[in-house]
Amino acid sequence: HGHETGDALLLQVAERMSNVTRNYDLLARFGGDEFVMIMSNLQERSDVIPVVEKILAGFKSAFNLPDATIQITTSVGISIYPEDGNDPSELLKNADVAMYRAKAEGRNCYNFFSAEMNLELQYSQWIETNLNNALKNNKLELHFQPQVNLENGNVESCEALIRWPQENGDNIQPNDFIRIAERTGQINELSFWVLNEACRNICAWYDQGYKPVRVDINLSGKDFNEKGVIYKFLRTLKKYNLVPSQVGIEITENVLLESTEQLIKALKVLHNAGVHISIDDFGTGFSSLNYLKQLPLSGIKIDQSFVHEAPNNKDDLIIMQAITMVGQGFGLDVVAEGVENEWHYSLCKGVGCHVVQGMHLSAPIAADKFAKKFLKKA
Ligand code: C2E
Ligand code: MG
Ligand code: MG
């Protein structure tokens, strides 16, 4: 809309906000689209809330500008002296952290800074820096967990799971760093590393005289936002002389929630090329049966929580049965995850799943161990 409209909007925003300030509060435009309000004489933290709610309410109606009518959202972060900082810069920094959290929570809301947010912030920054180094210095590892056909006991495929070993012998869990990598944008590089490493291992298994199995990698929804990702995927397989059916992908249900035209198109191209596509952790999100109808899928993976509860809870068993039946009706492979013992194993068999995966069969293990234990000599 141009600078002039922008300036006019800023003036009106300032005006609306001034309407809720008391005369001993201070309101200032801090830069860009950020405003800072300093409120004194608070008795309690919660005294801020009515004021913030008035600010948010003030943004509900559209702004009438000379050549446009504009609707905007606002996010508010709150820090309080002295609990959240002893000096202005710390208070501002922490209000900023709280504001970003409010933004992430869907905008048009407010958030108080908390010590937990600060820890999370430090942790994220640590992960970001160190993950960059790990990617650069090839410090990540890929482990493989067999997916076993229940009828004949054959290992028909495996899932590749990323591992980040630390010098002290600990591992940072994928659940902890993947979500941060998604936020920082490092996920694309990470997924590309996983794909390459999966391909490299398939080739190494060939070279060692094994008959490799399909390797399924986990992709994040963010991977599909990257332009040209499908071609990058297919080109990588080609580089290793692999055909598309040798590497499958798993995407979680929540990715599908935001399923855009672009995502569906990407999945169709991959599926048509012969890539095995499964929905991971099925049953935990919205589990719309519509996905099964609309999306080009090859399999669904029943979330491990159902398998774990099924021995003691009939509802979970019924859900497993239902998912299996629907999946099979659509001609999909149905995999049960998190099979930890004989009991889980026989429940899955009873329910009619095709494939099981879990500690009962094997933990995820390094590539050479996996080959020795589960691959047949060609
Ligand atoms: P997921 O894709 O659902 O993977 C299955 C998780 O269950 C893995 O955890 C696996 O180690 C664990 N698991 C396997 N068998 C059993 C069992 O019998 N009992 C229990 N309780 N757990 C079992 P992991 O490796 O910690 O990974 C967690 C999640 O992190 C994965 O869930 C996946 O969503 C994500 N992830 C892992 N590797 C990657 C990756 O390379 N890229 C991306 N984007 N995400 C990954
Ligand atoms: Mg998975
Ligand atoms: Mg899963």
XYZ file of C-alpha atoms and ligand atoms in Angstrom:
426
model
C 0.000 0.000 0.000
C 3.007 2.314 -0.003
C 4.737 4.463 2.612
C 2.013 7.044 2.960
C -0.628 4.486 3.781
C 1.830 2.864 6.192
C 2.380 6.159 7.988
C -1.336 6.840 8.152
C -1.869 3.382 9.650
C 0.840 3.951 12.276
C -0.806 7.226 13.304
C -4.163 5.556 13.733
C -2.663 2.664 15.662
C -0.978 5.131 18.006
C -4.254 6.940 18.430
C -6.199 3.807 19.286
C -3.569 2.752 21.775
C -3.424 6.210 23.383
C -7.109 5.877 24.094
C -6.434 3.121 26.617
C -3.411 4.619 28.333
C -3.806 6.391 31.616
C -2.080 9.747 31.842
C 0.847 8.389 33.865
C 1.560 5.573 31.372
C 4.105 6.033 28.631
C 3.437 4.949 25.076
C 6.059 5.014 22.351
C 6.630 3.670 18.912
C 9.717 1.563 19.308
C 10.535 0.873 15.686
C 8.908 -0.626 12.606
C 5.584 -1.973 13.711
C 6.464 -2.270 17.409
C 5.070 -0.179 20.212
C 6.126 -0.134 23.838
C 3.915 0.856 26.705
C 5.268 1.433 30.186
C 2.711 1.153 32.937
C 3.532 2.193 36.455
C 1.702 1.886 39.762
C 0.578 -1.698 39.310
C -0.606 -3.484 42.415
C -0.549 -6.935 40.864
C 0.556 -8.574 37.638
C -3.057 -9.115 36.681
C -3.694 -5.359 36.691
C -2.169 -5.319 33.216
C -4.820 -7.583 31.768
C -7.766 -5.179 31.433
C -5.524 -2.671 29.668
C -4.115 -5.257 27.279
C -7.579 -6.555 26.554
C -8.685 -3.046 25.692
C -5.739 -2.706 23.309
C -6.617 -5.975 21.589
C -10.273 -5.001 21.376
C -9.222 -1.701 19.839
C -7.671 -3.552 16.925
C -10.777 -5.571 16.118
C -12.341 -3.030 13.792
C -10.776 -2.169 10.466
C -8.620 0.915 9.912
C -9.975 3.353 7.376
C -7.067 4.884 5.520
C -7.081 7.341 2.623
C -6.837 4.663 -0.073
C -7.463 1.406 1.734
C -9.367 -0.245 4.524
C -7.063 -2.507 6.471
C -7.569 -5.174 9.104
C -4.529 -5.918 11.230
C -3.687 -8.250 14.098
C -1.639 -7.492 17.149
C 0.389 -9.533 19.591
C 1.344 -8.337 23.051
C 4.223 -9.465 25.261
C 4.393 -8.403 28.899
C 7.333 -8.255 31.288
C 7.153 -6.923 34.807
C 9.728 -5.229 36.996
C 11.479 -6.581 39.001
C 10.499 -10.256 38.524
C 11.209 -10.333 34.802
C 14.227 -8.066 34.642
C 16.156 -5.451 36.578
C 16.853 -2.976 33.855
C 15.109 -1.594 30.783
C 17.019 -3.667 28.279
C 16.247 -6.945 30.025
C 12.601 -6.002 30.453
C 12.347 -5.113 26.775
C 14.104 -8.278 25.657
C 11.814 -10.449 27.738
C 8.673 -8.641 26.626
C 9.892 -9.344 23.116
C 10.213 -13.083 23.832
C 6.694 -13.117 25.289
C 5.432 -11.198 22.249
C 6.909 -13.745 19.853
C 5.231 -16.507 21.815
C 1.919 -14.651 21.482
C 2.519 -14.397 17.734
C 3.234 -18.083 17.501
C 0.067 -18.821 19.438
C -1.986 -17.346 16.668
C -1.800 -13.551 17.140
C -4.447 -11.269 18.573
C -3.453 -12.407 22.022
C -1.074 -11.525 24.836
C 1.474 -13.406 26.847
C 3.340 -12.812 30.095
C 7.040 -13.519 30.111
C 7.961 -16.526 32.233
C 11.189 -18.066 33.449
C 10.254 -21.168 31.498
C 10.198 -19.073 28.311
C 13.669 -17.860 29.065
C 14.995 -21.388 29.472
C 13.271 -22.436 26.276
C 14.817 -19.447 24.498
C 18.307 -20.299 25.669
C 17.789 -23.941 24.757
C 16.568 -23.045 21.259
C 19.559 -20.798 20.686
C 21.922 -23.501 21.863
C 20.298 -26.072 19.561
C 20.336 -23.700 16.598
C 24.044 -22.985 16.852
C 25.097 -26.520 17.623
C 22.840 -28.109 15.032
C 24.483 -25.941 12.391
C 27.866 -27.218 13.506
C 26.636 -30.802 13.610
C 25.324 -30.533 10.049
C 28.538 -28.941 8.846
C 30.788 -31.458 10.558
C 28.654 -34.503 9.789
C 27.985 -35.260 13.449
C 24.463 -36.588 12.920
C 23.651 -40.259 12.479
C 20.852 -42.194 10.922
C 19.537 -45.316 12.637
C 17.234 -47.894 11.107
C 14.313 -49.763 12.613
C 12.775 -52.753 10.814
C 9.146 -52.840 9.757
C 8.134 -56.468 9.857
C 5.417 -58.200 7.870
C 3.169 -60.004 10.338
C 2.234 -62.782 7.971
C 5.652 -64.042 7.008
C 8.014 -62.287 9.423
C 9.924 -60.645 6.565
C 11.568 -57.263 6.974
C 10.134 -55.430 4.006
C 11.143 -51.922 4.883
C 12.682 -49.878 7.640
C 12.301 -46.421 9.110
C 15.273 -44.068 9.221
C 15.443 -42.114 12.480
C 17.879 -39.316 13.088
C 20.277 -39.412 16.026
C 22.384 -36.575 17.426
C 25.027 -38.058 19.684
C 26.804 -35.743 22.115
C 30.384 -35.918 23.251
C 29.311 -36.923 26.762
C 27.558 -39.991 25.357
C 24.032 -38.578 25.621
C 21.686 -38.198 22.694
C 19.557 -35.144 22.027
C 16.120 -36.474 21.160
C 14.682 -35.760 17.706
C 11.449 -34.651 19.354
C 13.448 -31.866 21.019
C 15.484 -30.567 18.092
C 13.227 -31.190 15.092
C 10.624 -28.692 16.301
C 13.368 -26.095 16.796
C 14.853 -26.838 13.376
C 11.378 -26.324 11.936
C 11.190 -22.915 13.552
C 14.665 -21.787 12.547
C 14.354 -23.121 9.011
C 17.229 -25.576 9.472
C 14.794 -28.413 8.813
C 15.263 -28.231 5.045
C 18.980 -28.784 5.256
C 18.443 -31.477 7.857
C 15.889 -33.366 5.761
C 18.192 -33.182 2.782
C 20.974 -34.648 4.891
C 18.647 -37.476 5.991
C 17.651 -38.215 2.400
C 21.266 -38.330 1.238
C 22.320 -40.463 4.165
C 19.448 -42.908 3.544
C 20.441 -43.192 -0.133
C 24.103 -43.566 0.743
C 23.312 -46.439 3.082
C 21.125 -48.230 0.563
C 24.053 -48.103 -1.878
C 26.488 -49.284 0.791
C 24.223 -52.265 1.535
C 24.265 -53.164 -2.153
C 28.026 -52.879 -2.249
C 28.310 -55.171 0.779
C 26.263 -57.795 -1.044
C 22.980 -57.303 0.784
C 19.555 -57.094 -0.719
C 18.431 -53.702 0.582
C 14.906 -52.919 1.736
C 12.890 -49.730 1.300
C 13.967 -46.968 3.670
C 11.252 -44.591 4.908
C 12.348 -41.124 5.972
C 10.346 -38.634 8.031
C 9.627 -35.314 6.379
C 8.275 -32.206 7.987
C 5.476 -30.071 6.597
C 8.011 -27.264 6.318
C 9.929 -29.321 3.760
C 7.073 -28.893 1.333
C 7.224 -25.111 1.587
C 10.599 -25.187 -0.070
C 10.426 -24.575 -3.795
C 11.434 -27.447 -6.023
C 11.599 -29.909 -3.158
C 10.135 -32.786 -5.192
C 12.689 -32.437 -7.921
C 15.431 -32.173 -5.347
C 14.113 -35.413 -3.847
C 13.889 -37.279 -7.153
C 17.207 -35.883 -8.386
C 18.928 -37.122 -5.255
C 17.618 -40.662 -5.803
C 18.856 -40.514 -9.364
C 22.272 -39.338 -8.229
C 22.558 -42.558 -6.210
C 21.099 -44.645 -9.045
C 18.067 -45.561 -6.996
C 14.486 -45.907 -8.162
C 11.749 -43.943 -6.328
C 10.249 -47.059 -4.739
C 13.413 -47.521 -2.656
C 12.868 -44.474 -0.451
C 9.511 -43.845 1.202
C 8.335 -40.807 3.095
C 6.354 -40.431 6.323
C 4.468 -37.279 7.128
C 2.462 -36.687 10.275
C -1.191 -35.953 10.346
C -0.738 -32.380 11.531
C 1.112 -31.636 8.295
C -2.005 -32.637 6.426
C -4.129 -30.310 8.529
C -2.539 -27.447 6.687
C -2.664 -29.385 3.460
C -2.305 -26.850 0.742
C -2.728 -27.289 -2.981
C 1.059 -27.241 -3.162
C 1.445 -30.100 -0.688
C -1.173 -32.272 -2.358
C 0.373 -31.620 -5.752
C 3.813 -32.511 -4.425
C 2.533 -35.748 -2.912
C 0.829 -36.673 -6.167
C 4.003 -36.185 -8.179
C 5.983 -38.286 -5.719
C 3.313 -40.984 -5.560
C 3.078 -41.180 -9.335
C 6.828 -41.515 -9.507
C 6.522 -44.581 -7.251
C 7.440 -43.147 -3.839
C 5.778 -44.917 -0.892
C 3.910 -42.285 1.164
C 2.541 -42.952 4.655
C 0.712 -40.920 7.252
C 2.608 -41.140 10.526
C 1.107 -41.120 14.035
C -2.337 -41.700 12.586
C -5.192 -41.293 15.039
C -3.701 -38.561 17.207
C -4.666 -35.493 15.204
C -7.903 -34.912 13.428
C -7.645 -38.226 11.586
C -9.955 -37.088 8.888
C -10.958 -40.078 6.818
C -11.139 -37.632 3.974
C -7.314 -37.694 3.788
C -7.488 -41.337 2.878
C -9.819 -40.537 0.040
C -8.114 -37.408 -1.259
C -4.429 -38.009 -0.788
C -2.167 -40.247 -2.802
C -1.157 -42.635 -0.014
C 0.460 -46.025 0.257
C 0.239 -46.609 3.994
C -0.851 -45.449 7.417
C 0.983 -45.887 10.695
C -1.212 -46.332 13.746
C 0.155 -44.142 16.517
C 1.987 -46.001 19.247
C -0.259 -44.639 21.984
C -3.091 -46.922 20.797
C -0.846 -49.964 20.773
C 0.393 -49.159 24.281
C -3.091 -48.673 25.726
C -4.809 -51.469 23.814
C -3.998 -54.256 26.309
C -5.830 -52.377 29.070
C -8.313 -50.293 27.214
C -10.889 -51.719 24.882
C -11.515 -48.327 23.255
C -7.948 -48.225 21.959
C -8.271 -51.706 20.579
C -11.477 -50.729 18.808
C -9.750 -47.696 17.287
C -6.904 -49.905 16.065
C -9.399 -52.289 14.526
C -11.269 -49.467 12.824
C -8.127 -47.828 11.417
C -6.915 -51.173 10.129
C -10.207 -51.946 8.454
C -10.507 -48.553 6.788
C -6.854 -48.597 5.739
C -7.149 -52.032 4.226
C -10.346 -51.028 2.476
C -8.368 -48.309 0.754
C -5.658 -50.793 -0.156
C -3.066 -49.223 2.167
C -0.346 -50.880 4.215
C -1.307 -50.596 7.861
C 1.657 -50.421 10.218
C 1.391 -50.572 14.004
C 4.111 -48.592 15.773
C 5.532 -49.009 19.260
C 5.153 -52.777 19.526
C 7.104 -53.415 22.725
C 6.191 -56.952 23.763
C 4.594 -60.242 22.829
C 1.258 -58.956 24.041
C 1.279 -55.925 21.720
C 2.477 -58.169 18.918
C -0.401 -60.607 19.183
C -2.939 -57.799 19.579
C -1.719 -56.320 16.291
C -1.962 -59.708 14.658
C -5.492 -60.138 15.994
C -6.530 -56.749 14.720
C -5.224 -57.639 11.270
C -2.445 -55.068 10.766
C 0.018 -55.926 8.024
C 3.197 -54.670 9.510
C 4.616 -54.044 12.982
C 7.456 -51.874 14.221
C 8.849 -51.534 17.721
C 11.297 -52.533 20.422
C 9.877 -56.060 20.529
C 11.470 -56.634 17.139
C 14.369 -54.224 17.378
C 15.308 -50.737 18.505
C 16.505 -48.388 15.762
C 20.146 -49.396 15.154
C 23.135 -48.243 13.103
C 23.285 -49.132 9.402
C 25.905 -51.891 9.579
C 24.213 -53.602 12.524
C 20.884 -53.340 10.747
C 22.268 -54.986 7.628
C 23.886 -57.842 9.570
C 20.752 -58.525 11.547
C 17.941 -57.957 9.068
C 19.108 -57.955 5.453
C 19.437 -61.046 3.302
C 22.479 -61.603 1.129
C 21.576 -60.928 -2.495
P 8.087 -41.311 14.540
O 8.377 -41.027 13.113
O 6.705 -41.690 14.893
O 9.123 -42.438 14.959
C 8.864 -43.458 15.878
C 9.493 -43.160 17.217
O 9.175 -44.240 18.115
C 11.009 -43.117 17.186
O 11.396 -42.176 18.186
C 11.386 -44.528 17.625
O 12.689 -44.612 18.158
C 10.347 -44.780 18.673
N 10.086 -46.191 18.919
C 10.358 -47.252 18.125
N 9.928 -48.400 18.674
C 9.374 -48.090 19.869
C 8.758 -48.842 20.917
O 8.622 -50.062 20.874
N 8.310 -48.145 21.991
C 8.412 -46.789 22.075
N 7.949 -46.191 23.168
N 8.995 -46.041 21.109
C 9.473 -46.682 20.019
P 12.546 -41.117 17.925
O 13.628 -41.704 17.099
O 12.884 -40.499 19.234
O 11.827 -40.044 17.017
C 10.758 -39.308 17.485
C 10.102 -38.526 16.384
O 10.992 -37.563 15.848
C 9.714 -39.404 15.190
O 8.491 -40.035 15.438
C 9.659 -38.386 14.082
O 8.440 -37.705 14.102
C 10.756 -37.427 14.471
N 11.970 -37.770 13.699
C 12.916 -38.709 13.914
N 13.849 -38.694 12.945
C 13.490 -37.725 12.079
C 14.050 -37.211 10.852
O 15.056 -37.688 10.328
N 13.385 -36.174 10.264
C 12.239 -35.655 10.779
N 11.627 -34.635 10.137
N 11.673 -36.116 11.906
C 12.292 -37.142 12.553
Mg 7.932 -41.847 11.434
Mg 5.032 -42.393 14.494
